[in-house]
Short mmCIF file of C-alpha atoms in Angstrom, two decimals:
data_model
loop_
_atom_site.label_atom_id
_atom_site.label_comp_id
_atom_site.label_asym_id
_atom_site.label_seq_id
_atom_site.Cartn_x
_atom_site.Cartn_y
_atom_site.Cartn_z
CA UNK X 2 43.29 -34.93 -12.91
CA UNK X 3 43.29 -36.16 -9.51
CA UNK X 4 39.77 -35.94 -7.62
CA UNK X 5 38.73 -37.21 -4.21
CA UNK X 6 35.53 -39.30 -3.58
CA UNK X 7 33.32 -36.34 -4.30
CA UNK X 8 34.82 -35.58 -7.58
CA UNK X 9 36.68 -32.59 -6.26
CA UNK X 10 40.51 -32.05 -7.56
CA UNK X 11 43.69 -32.46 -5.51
CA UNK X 12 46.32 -30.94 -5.65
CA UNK X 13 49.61 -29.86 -3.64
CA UNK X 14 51.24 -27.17 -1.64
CA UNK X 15 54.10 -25.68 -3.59
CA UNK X 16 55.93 -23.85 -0.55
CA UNK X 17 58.32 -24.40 2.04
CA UNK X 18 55.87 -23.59 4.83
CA UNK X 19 53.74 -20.90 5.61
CA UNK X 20 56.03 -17.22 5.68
CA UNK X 21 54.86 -16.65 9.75
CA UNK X 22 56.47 -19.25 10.93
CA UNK X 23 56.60 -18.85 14.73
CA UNK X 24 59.79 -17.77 16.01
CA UNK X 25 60.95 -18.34 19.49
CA UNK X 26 63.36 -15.77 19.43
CA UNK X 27 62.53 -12.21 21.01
CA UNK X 28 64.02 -8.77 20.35
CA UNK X 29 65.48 -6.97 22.81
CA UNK X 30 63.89 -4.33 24.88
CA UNK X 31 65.07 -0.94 23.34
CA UNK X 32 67.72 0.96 25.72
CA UNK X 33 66.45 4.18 26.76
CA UNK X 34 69.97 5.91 26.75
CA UNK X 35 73.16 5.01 24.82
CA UNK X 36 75.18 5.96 27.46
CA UNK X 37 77.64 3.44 28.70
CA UNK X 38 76.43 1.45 25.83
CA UNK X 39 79.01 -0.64 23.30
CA UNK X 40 78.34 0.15 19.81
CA UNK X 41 78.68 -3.07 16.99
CA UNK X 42 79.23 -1.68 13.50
CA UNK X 43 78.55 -4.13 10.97
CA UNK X 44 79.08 -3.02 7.63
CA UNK X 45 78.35 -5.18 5.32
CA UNK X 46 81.13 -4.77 2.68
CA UNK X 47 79.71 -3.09 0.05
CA UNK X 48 80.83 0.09 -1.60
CA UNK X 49 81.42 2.43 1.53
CA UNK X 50 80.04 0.59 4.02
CA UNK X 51 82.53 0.73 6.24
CA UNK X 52 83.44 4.22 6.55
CA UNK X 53 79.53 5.23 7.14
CA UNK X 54 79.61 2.85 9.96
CA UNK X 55 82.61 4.95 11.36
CA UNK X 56 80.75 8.26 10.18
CA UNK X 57 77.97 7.07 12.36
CA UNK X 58 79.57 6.02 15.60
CA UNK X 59 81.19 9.38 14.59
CA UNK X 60 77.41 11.11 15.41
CA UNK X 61 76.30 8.78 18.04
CA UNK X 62 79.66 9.82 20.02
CA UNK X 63 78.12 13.24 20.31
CA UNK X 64 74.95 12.31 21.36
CA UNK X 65 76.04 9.92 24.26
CA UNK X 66 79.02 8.54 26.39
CA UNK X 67 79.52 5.52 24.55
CA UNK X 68 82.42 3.38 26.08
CA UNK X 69 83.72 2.49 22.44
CA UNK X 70 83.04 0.33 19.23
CA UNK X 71 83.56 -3.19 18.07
CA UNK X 72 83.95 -3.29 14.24
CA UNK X 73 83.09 -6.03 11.84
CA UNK X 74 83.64 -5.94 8.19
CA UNK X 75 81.79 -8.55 6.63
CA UNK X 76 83.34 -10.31 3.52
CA UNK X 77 80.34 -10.40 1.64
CA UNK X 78 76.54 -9.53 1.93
CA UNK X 79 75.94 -12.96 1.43
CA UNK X 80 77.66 -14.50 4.57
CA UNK X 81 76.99 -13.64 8.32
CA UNK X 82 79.94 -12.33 10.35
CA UNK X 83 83.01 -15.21 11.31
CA UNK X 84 82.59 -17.13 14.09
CA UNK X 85 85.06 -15.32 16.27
CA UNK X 86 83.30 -11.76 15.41
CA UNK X 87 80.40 -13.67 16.50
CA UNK X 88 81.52 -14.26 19.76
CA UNK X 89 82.94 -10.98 20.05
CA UNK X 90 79.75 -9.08 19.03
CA UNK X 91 77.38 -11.34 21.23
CA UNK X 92 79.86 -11.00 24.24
CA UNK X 93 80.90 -7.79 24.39
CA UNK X 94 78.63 -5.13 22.62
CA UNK X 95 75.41 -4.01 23.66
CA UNK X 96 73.88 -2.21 20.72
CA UNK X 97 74.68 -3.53 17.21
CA UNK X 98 74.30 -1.76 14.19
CA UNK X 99 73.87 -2.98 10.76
CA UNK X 100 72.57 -2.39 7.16
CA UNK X 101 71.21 -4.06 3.77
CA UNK X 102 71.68 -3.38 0.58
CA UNK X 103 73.76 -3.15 -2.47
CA UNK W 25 52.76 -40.66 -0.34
CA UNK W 26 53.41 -36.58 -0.62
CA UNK W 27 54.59 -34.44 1.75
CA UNK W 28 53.52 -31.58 0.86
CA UNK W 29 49.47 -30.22 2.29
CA UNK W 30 47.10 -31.27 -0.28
CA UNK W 31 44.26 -28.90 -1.16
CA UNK W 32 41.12 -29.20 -2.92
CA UNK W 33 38.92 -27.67 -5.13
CA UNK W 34 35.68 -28.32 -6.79
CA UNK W 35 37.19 -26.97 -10.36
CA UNK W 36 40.49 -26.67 -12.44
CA UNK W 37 39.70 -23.39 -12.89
CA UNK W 38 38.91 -22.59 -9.26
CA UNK W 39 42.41 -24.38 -8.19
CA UNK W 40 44.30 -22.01 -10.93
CA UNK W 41 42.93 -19.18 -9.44
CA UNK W 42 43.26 -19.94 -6.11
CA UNK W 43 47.13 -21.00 -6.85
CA UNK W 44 47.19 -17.16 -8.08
CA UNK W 45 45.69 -15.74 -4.73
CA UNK W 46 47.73 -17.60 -2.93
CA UNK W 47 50.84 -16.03 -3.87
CA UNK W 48 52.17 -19.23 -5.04
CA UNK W 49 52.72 -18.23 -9.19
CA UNK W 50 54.89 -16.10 -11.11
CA UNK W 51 51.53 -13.83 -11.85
CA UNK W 52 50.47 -16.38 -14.79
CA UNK W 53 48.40 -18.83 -14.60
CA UNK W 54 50.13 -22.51 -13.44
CA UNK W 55 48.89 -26.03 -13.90
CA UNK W 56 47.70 -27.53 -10.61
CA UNK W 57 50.45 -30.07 -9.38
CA UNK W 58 48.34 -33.29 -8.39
CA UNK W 59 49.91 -35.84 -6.39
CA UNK W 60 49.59 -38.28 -9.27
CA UNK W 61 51.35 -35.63 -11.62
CA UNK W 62 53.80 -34.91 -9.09
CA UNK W 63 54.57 -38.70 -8.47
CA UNK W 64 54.99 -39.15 -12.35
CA UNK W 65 57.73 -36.40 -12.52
CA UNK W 66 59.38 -38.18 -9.37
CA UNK W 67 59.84 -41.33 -10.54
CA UNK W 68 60.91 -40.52 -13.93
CA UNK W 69 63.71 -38.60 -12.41
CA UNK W 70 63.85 -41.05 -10.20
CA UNK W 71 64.19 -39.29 -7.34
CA UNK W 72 62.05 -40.06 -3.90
CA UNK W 73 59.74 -37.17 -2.86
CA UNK W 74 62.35 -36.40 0.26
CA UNK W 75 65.11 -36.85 -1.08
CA UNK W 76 67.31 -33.14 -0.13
CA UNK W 77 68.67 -31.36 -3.20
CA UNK W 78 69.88 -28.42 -1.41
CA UNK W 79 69.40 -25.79 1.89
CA UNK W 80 69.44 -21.88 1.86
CA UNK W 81 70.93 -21.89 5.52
CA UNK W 82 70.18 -18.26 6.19
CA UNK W 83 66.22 -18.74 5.21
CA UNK W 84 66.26 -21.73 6.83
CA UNK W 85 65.19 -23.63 4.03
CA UNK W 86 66.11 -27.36 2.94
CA UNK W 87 64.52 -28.19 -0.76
CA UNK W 88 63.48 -31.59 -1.56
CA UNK W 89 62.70 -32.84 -4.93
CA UNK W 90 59.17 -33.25 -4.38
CA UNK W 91 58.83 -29.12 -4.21
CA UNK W 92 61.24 -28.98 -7.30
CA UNK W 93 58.65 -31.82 -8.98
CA UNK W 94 55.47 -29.67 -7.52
CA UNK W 95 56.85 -26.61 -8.74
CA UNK W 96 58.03 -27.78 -12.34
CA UNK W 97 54.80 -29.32 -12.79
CA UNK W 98 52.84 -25.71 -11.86
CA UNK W 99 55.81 -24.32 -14.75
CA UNK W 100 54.11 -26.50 -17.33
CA UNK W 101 57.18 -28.78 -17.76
CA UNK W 102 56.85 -32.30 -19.55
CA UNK W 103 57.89 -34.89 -17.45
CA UNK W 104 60.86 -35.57 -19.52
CA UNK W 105 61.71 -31.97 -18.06
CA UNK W 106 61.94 -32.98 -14.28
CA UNK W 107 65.91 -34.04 -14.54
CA UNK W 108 66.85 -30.99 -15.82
CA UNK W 109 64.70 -28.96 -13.30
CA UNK W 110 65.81 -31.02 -10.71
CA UNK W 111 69.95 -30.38 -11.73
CA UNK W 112 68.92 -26.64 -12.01
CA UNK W 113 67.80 -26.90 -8.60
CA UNK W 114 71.03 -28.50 -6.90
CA UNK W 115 72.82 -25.57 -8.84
CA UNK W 116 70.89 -23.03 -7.46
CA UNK W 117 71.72 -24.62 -4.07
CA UNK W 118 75.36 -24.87 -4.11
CA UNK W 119 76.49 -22.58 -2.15
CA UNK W 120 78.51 -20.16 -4.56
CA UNK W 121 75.90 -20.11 -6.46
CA UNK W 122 74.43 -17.98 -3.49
CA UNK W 123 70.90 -18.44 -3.75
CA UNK W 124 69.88 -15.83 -0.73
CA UNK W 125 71.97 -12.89 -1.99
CA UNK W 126 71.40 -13.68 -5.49
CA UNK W 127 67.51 -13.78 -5.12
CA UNK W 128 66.83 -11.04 -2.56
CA UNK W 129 69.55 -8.34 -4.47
CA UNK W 130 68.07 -5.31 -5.26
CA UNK W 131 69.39 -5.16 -8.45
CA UNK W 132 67.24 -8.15 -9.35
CA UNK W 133 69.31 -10.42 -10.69
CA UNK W 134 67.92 -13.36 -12.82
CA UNK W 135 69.29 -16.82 -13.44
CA UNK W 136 70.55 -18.45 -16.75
CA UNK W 137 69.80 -22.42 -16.67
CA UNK W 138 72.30 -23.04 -19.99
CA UNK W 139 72.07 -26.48 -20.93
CA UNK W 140 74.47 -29.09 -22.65
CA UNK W 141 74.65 -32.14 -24.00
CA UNK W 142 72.46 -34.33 -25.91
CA UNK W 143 69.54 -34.32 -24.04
CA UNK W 144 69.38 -30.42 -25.72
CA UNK W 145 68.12 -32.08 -29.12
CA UNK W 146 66.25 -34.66 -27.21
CA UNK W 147 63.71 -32.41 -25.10
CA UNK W 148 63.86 -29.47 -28.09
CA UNK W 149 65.79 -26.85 -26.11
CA UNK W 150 66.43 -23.89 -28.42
CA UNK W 151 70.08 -23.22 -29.16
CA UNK W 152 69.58 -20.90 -32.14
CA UNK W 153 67.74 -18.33 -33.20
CA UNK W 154 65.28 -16.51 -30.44
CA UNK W 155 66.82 -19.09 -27.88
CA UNK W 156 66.69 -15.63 -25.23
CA UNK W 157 62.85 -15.50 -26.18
CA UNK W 158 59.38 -17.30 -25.76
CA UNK W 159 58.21 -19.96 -28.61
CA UNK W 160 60.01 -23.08 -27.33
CA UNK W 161 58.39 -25.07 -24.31
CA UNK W 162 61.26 -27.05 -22.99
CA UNK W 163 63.30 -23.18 -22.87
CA UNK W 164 59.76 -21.02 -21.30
CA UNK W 165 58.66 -23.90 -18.48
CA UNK W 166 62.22 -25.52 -16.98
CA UNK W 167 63.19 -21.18 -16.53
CA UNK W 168 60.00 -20.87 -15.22
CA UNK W 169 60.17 -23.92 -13.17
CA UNK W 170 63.69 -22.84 -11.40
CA UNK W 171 62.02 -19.57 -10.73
CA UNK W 172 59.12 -21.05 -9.02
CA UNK W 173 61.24 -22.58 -6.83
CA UNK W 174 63.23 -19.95 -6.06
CA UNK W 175 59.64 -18.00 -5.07
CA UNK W 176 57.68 -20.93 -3.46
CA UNK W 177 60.22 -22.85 -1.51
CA UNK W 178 63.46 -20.73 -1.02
CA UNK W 179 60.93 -17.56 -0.16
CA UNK W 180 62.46 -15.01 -3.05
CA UNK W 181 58.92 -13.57 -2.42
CA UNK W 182 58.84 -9.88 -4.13
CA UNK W 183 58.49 -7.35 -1.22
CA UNK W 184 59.62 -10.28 1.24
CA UNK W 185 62.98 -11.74 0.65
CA UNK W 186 62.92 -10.64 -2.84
CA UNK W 187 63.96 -6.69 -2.44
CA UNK W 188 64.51 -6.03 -6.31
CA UNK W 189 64.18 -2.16 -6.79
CA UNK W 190 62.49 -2.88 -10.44
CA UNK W 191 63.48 -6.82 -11.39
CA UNK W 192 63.58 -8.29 -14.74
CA UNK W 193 61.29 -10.03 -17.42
CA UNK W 194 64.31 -12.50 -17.29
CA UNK W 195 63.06 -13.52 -14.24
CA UNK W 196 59.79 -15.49 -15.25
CA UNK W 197 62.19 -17.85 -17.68
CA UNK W 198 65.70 -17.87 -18.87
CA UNK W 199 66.95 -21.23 -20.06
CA UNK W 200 68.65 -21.88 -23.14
CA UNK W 201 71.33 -24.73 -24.61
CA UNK W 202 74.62 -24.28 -26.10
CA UNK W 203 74.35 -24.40 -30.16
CA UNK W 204 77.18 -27.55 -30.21
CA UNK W 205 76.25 -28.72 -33.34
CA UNK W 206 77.41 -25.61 -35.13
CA UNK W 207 79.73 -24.62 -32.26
CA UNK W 208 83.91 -24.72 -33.76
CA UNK W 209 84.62 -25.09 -29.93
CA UNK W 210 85.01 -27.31 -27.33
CA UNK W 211 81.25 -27.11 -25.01
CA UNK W 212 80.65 -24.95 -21.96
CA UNK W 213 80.24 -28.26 -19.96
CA UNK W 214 83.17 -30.41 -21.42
CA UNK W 215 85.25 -27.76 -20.40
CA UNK W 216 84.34 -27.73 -17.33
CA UNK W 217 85.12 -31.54 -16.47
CA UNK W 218 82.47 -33.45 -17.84
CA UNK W 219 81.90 -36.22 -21.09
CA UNK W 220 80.59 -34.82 -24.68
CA UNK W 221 77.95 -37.62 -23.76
CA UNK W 222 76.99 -35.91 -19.96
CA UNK W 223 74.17 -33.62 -20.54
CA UNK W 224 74.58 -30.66 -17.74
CA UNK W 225 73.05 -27.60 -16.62
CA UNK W 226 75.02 -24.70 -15.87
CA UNK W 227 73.43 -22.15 -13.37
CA UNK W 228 74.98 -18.44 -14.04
CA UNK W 229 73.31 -15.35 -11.92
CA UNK W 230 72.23 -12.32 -14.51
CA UNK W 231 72.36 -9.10 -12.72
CA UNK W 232 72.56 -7.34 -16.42
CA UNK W 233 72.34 -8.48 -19.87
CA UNK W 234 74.18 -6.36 -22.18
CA UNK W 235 74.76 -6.90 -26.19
CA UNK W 236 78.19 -6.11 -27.72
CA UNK W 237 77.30 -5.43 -31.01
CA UNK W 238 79.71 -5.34 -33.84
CA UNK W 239 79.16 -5.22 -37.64
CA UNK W 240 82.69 -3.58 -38.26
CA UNK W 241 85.19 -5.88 -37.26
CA UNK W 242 86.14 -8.82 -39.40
CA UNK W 243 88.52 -10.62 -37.29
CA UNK W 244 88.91 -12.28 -33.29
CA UNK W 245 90.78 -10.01 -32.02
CA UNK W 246 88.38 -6.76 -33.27
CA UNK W 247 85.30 -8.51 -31.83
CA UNK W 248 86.86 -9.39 -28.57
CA UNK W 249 87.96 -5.53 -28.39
CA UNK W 250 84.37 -4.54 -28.77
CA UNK W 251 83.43 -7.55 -26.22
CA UNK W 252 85.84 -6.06 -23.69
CA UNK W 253 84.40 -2.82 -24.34
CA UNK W 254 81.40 -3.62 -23.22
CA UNK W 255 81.78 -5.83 -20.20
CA UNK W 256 84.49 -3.13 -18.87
CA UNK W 257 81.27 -0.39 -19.01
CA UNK W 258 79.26 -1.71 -17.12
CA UNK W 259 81.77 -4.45 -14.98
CA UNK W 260 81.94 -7.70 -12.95
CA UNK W 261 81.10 -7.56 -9.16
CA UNK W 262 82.68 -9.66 -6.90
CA UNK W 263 83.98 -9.58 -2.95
CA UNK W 264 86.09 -11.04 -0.58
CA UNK W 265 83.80 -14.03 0.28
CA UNK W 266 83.89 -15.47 -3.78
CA UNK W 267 87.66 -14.21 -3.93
CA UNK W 268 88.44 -15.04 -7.28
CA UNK W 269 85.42 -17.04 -8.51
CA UNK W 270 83.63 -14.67 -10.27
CA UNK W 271 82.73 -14.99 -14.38
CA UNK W 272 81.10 -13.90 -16.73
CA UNK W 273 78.97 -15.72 -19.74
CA UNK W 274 79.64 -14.67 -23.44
CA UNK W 275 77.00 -15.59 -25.72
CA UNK W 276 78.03 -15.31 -28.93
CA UNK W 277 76.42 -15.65 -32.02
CA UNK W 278 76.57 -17.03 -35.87
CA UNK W 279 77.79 -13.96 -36.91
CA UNK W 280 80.88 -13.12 -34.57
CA UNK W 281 81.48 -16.91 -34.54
CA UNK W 282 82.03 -17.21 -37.46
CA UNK W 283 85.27 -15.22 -37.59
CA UNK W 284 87.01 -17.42 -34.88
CA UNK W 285 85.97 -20.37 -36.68
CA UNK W 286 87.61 -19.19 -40.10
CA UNK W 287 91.00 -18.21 -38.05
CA UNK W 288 90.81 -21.43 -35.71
CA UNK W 289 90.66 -20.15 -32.28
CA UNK W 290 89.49 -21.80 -29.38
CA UNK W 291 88.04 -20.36 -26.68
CA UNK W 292 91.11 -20.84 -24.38
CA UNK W 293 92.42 -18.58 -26.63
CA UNK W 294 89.82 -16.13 -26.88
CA UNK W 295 90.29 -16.42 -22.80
CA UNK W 296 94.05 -15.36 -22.81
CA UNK W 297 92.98 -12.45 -25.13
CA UNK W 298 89.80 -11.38 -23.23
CA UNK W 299 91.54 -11.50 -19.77
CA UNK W 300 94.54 -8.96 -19.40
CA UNK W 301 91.83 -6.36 -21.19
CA UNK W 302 89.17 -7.07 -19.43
CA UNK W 303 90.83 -6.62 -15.38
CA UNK W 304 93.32 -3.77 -16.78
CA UNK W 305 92.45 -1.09 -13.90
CA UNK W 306 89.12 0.48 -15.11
CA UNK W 307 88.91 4.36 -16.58
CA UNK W 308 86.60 6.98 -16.92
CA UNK W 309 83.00 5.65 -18.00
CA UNK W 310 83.99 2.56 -16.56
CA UNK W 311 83.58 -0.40 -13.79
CA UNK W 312 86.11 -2.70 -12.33
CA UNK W 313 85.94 -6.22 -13.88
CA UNK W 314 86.53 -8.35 -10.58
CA UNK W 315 87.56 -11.02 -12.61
CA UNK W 316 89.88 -13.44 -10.37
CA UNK W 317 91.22 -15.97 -13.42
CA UNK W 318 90.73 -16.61 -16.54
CA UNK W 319 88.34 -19.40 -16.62
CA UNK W 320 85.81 -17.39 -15.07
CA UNK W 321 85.42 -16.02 -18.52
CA UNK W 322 82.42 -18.71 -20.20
CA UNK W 323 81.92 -18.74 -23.62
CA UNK W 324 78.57 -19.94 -25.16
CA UNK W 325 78.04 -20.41 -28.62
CA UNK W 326 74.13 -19.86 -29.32
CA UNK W 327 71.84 -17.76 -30.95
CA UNK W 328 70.92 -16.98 -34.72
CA UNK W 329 71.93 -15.41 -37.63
CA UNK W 330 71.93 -11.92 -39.01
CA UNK W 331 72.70 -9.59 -36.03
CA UNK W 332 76.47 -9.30 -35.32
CA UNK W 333 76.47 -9.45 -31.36
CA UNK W 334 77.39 -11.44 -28.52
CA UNK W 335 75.58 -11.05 -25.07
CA UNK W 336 77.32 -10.42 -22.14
CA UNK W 337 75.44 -12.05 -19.02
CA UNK W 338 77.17 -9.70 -16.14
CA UNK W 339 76.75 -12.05 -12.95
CA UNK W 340 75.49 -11.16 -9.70
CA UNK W 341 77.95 -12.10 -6.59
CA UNK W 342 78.18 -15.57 -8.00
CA UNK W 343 79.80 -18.39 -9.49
CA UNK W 344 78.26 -20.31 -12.25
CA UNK W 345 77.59 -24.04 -11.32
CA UNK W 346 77.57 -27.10 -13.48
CA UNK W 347 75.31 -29.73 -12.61
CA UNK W 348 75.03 -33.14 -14.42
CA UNK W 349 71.66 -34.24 -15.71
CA UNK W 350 70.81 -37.66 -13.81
CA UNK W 351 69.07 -39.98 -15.90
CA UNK W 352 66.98 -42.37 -13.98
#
C-alpha cells in the first residue's frame, strides 16, 4: 500500500477529467419569433424519425412564416451529420431541430 | 511518474469509500489503485502510462493505458490480467465497435469480452460450466475492469452519458473464453485471421441475451431451426452507417454441440444454414435480422452440460472486434 511521509495512502484518479469541464462554446440567444426563420430537421435515423421531423415542420408551418426546411437524415445515431450537411446546416438554417433516442 | 491526480487518505477503508462517493465505482466496493500498483500492471503489459489505446471523438475522450491500468486495478484484476484489459480496451475503442452509442443506448446494452487462446487456461478464464456467472476471478474483474473504463474515462456515467431506461446486471462483468479444448470447431479468433497460438479478445455489444432452448431436436439442422427461431423474435439492429457489419454471437453449449460434432459440421457450415433463415423478410411476431453477410454470424462454443441451449448475444449497433493479447 502506497503511503506518503505521514503514513497516509495514495492513490489515483480513475477519470478522464472532471464532467464540468469548461466549455468555450455558447448557445445561442433564443429567437423570439420563427418567422422568416430556416428550419434544420435532423432526424436521426431511427425507426420514424424522419417522417416526425416532416410532421413537425408540418406544425411549425402553421404557427409561423417559415421560409422553408433543410433536411438531414443521419446514417446512424452514432455519427454526426456529413461534412457537406454540415456546411449546409451551419450556413444556411437558422433554427435546427434534432432528437435522441432509440 | 503518473498522470493521473493522486489523492490521499488516512485509511484503506476511508479511500474505498471515498472512491464510492466519488462516483468513480460500479456501486461495489474497488481496490484503491496506488501508483505503485498501477506501475506494476504497466510494466507487465508493458505498456508506458501515456501510451493512447483509443479516443471516443464525440466525448472528447482519448484513453491511455494508465486509466485502463488504474481502472483494472480498482476491478480487482491480477496483474497477469492487465494485457487482456488493456486489448479489451483498444476493442472498445475501435470505432465500429461504437463505444458512444453503444454505452449511452437506452436499451442498455452490455459488452461481451470473449477470450481465446491459450492464455484462457493460463489466467483460469471459465469456458464451461457457469462461464455467464460469478465464481471465477479472471471472468468477474477483467468484465468489471472494461466496464470501469467505460464509466470512469469514456463518461458512460448512468443519468449522464449513460441514458439506459433500466440497464443490465451484465453490465458490472461479462467476460468469458471460448471452451477450445472440447470445441469440434475451428476458434472464434482463428477464424477471424489470427494463430491457434495468438490469444485475443473479442469485444461483441449485448443489447439482449436470449436462450434458444432445445431438448427435442437431435440433429444440426433441428437446433439451428430453433436457433433461427429465436434470433428472428427478437432481431438484429443495424443502419446505414455499419452497412453490412452487423453479427450476432451464438453460444452454444455441450449439449447442442454435441450433435454437430457427431455429424461433422463446421461452423462455416452451420453459417450457410443459419443465414438465408435468419434475413428471410421477417413475419408476424417477428424483427428484421439486419444481418449484412454471413460471417457476421459468430459461433462460440462454451458453457456446461445438462441444459440443451445456446445463447444468442443480440448486438447493439455494432461490430464485434478482435484484439490480440500483447505479451510484454
Amino acid at each position: 500500500m502506497a503511503r506518503n511521509g505521514s503514513d497516509r495512502i495514495v492513490t489515483l484518479d480513475p477519470t478522464s477529467g472532471p464532467l464540468d469541464r469548461k466549455d468555450q462554446r455558447k448557445f445561442p440567444e433564443r429567437r423570439e419569433t420563427l418567422d422568416g426563420a430556416v428550419i434544420g430537421l435532423i432526424a436521426n435515423g431511427l425507426g420514424i424519425t424522419e417522417k416526425l421531423m416532416d410532421a413537425l415542420y408540418e406544425e411549425l408551418e402553421k404557427e409561423a412564416e417559415l421560409i422553408g426546411a433543410v433536411k438531414v437524415l443521419k446514417s446512424s445515431v452514432s455519427v454526426p451529420p456529413e461534412p457537406a450537411d454540415w456546411e449546409r446546416l451551419t450556413s444556411e438554417v437558422t433554427v435546427a431541430i434534432t432528437g435522441f433516442g432509440g | 511518474m503518473s498522470l493521473a491526480q493522486e489523492l490521499t487518505f488516512d485509511t484503506y477503508d476511508e479511500a474505498v469509500e471515498s472512491y464510492l462517493d466519488r462516483g468513480w465505482t460500479d456501486g461495489l466496493p474497488i481496490v484503491p489503485p496506488t501508483p505503485e500498483k498501477v506501475a506494476a500492471f504497466l510494466d507487465y503489459a508493458g505498456l508506458s502510462a501515456d501510451e493512447v489505446l483509443g479516443h471516443v471523438p464525440t466525448r472528447e475522450v482519448t484513453v491511455n493505458a494508465e486509466h485502463v491500468a488504474v481502472n483494472a486495478v480498482m476491478a480487482g484484476c491480477k496483474v497477469e490480467y492487465m494485457p487482456v484489459v488493456a486489448a479489451a480496451a483498444r476493442a472498445l475503442l475501435e470505432e465500429k465497435a461504437n463505444c458512444h452509442s453503444t454505452t449511452g443506448t437506452l436499451s442498455g446494452a452490455a459488452h461481451a469480452v470473449i477470450v481465446n487462446g491459450p492464455i484462457r487456461n493460463e489466467l483460469d478464464i471459465n469456458c464451461k460450466a457457469g462461464c455467464f456467472g460469478p465464481g471465477w476471478r479472471a471472468n468477474a474483474t477483467i468484465g468489471r475492469a472494461v466496464r470501469l473504463v467505460a464509466r470512469n474515462v469514456c463518461r458512460a456515467i448512468p443519468g449522464f452519458l449513460d441514458r439506459a431506461t433500466y440497464s443490465t446486471p451484465a453490465r458490472y462483468s461479462f467476460c468469458f473464453g471460448e471452451n477450445e479444448e472440447d470445441s469440434p470447431w475451428t476458434p472464434l479468433h482463428v477464424e477471424r485471421g489470427f494463430a491457434p497460438e495468438q490469444s485475443t479478445v473479442t469485444l461483441h455489444s449485448v443489447m439482449y441475451m436470449t436462450s434458444a432452448r432445445d431438448s427435442a431436436s437431435r440433429d444440426p439442422a433441428g437446433v439451428l431451426d430453433s436457433i433461427s427461431r429465436t434470433v428472428r423474435a427478437m432481431g438484429v439492429t443495424g443502419d446505414r452507417w455499419l452497412g453490412k457489419d452487423t453479427n450476432v454471437v451464438l453460444v452454444m453449449g455441450m449439449e447442442h454441440m454435441r450433435y454437430f460434432a457427431e455429424a461433422g459440421w463446421s461452423k462455416k457450415q452451420m453459417r450457410e444454414y443459419l443465414f438465408p433463415k435468419l434475413t428471410a423478410p421477417s413475419g408476424k411476431g417477428e424483427s428484421p435480422v439486419r444481418l449484412g453477410k454471413d460471417d457476421g454470424i459468430l459461433i462460440v462454443a462454451a458453457g456446461g452440460h445438462g441444459m440443451s441451449e445456446t445463447w444468442v448475444l443480440h448486438p447493439h449497433l455494432a461490430w464485434a472486434i478482435t484484439k490480440p493479447i500483447d505479451l510484454a
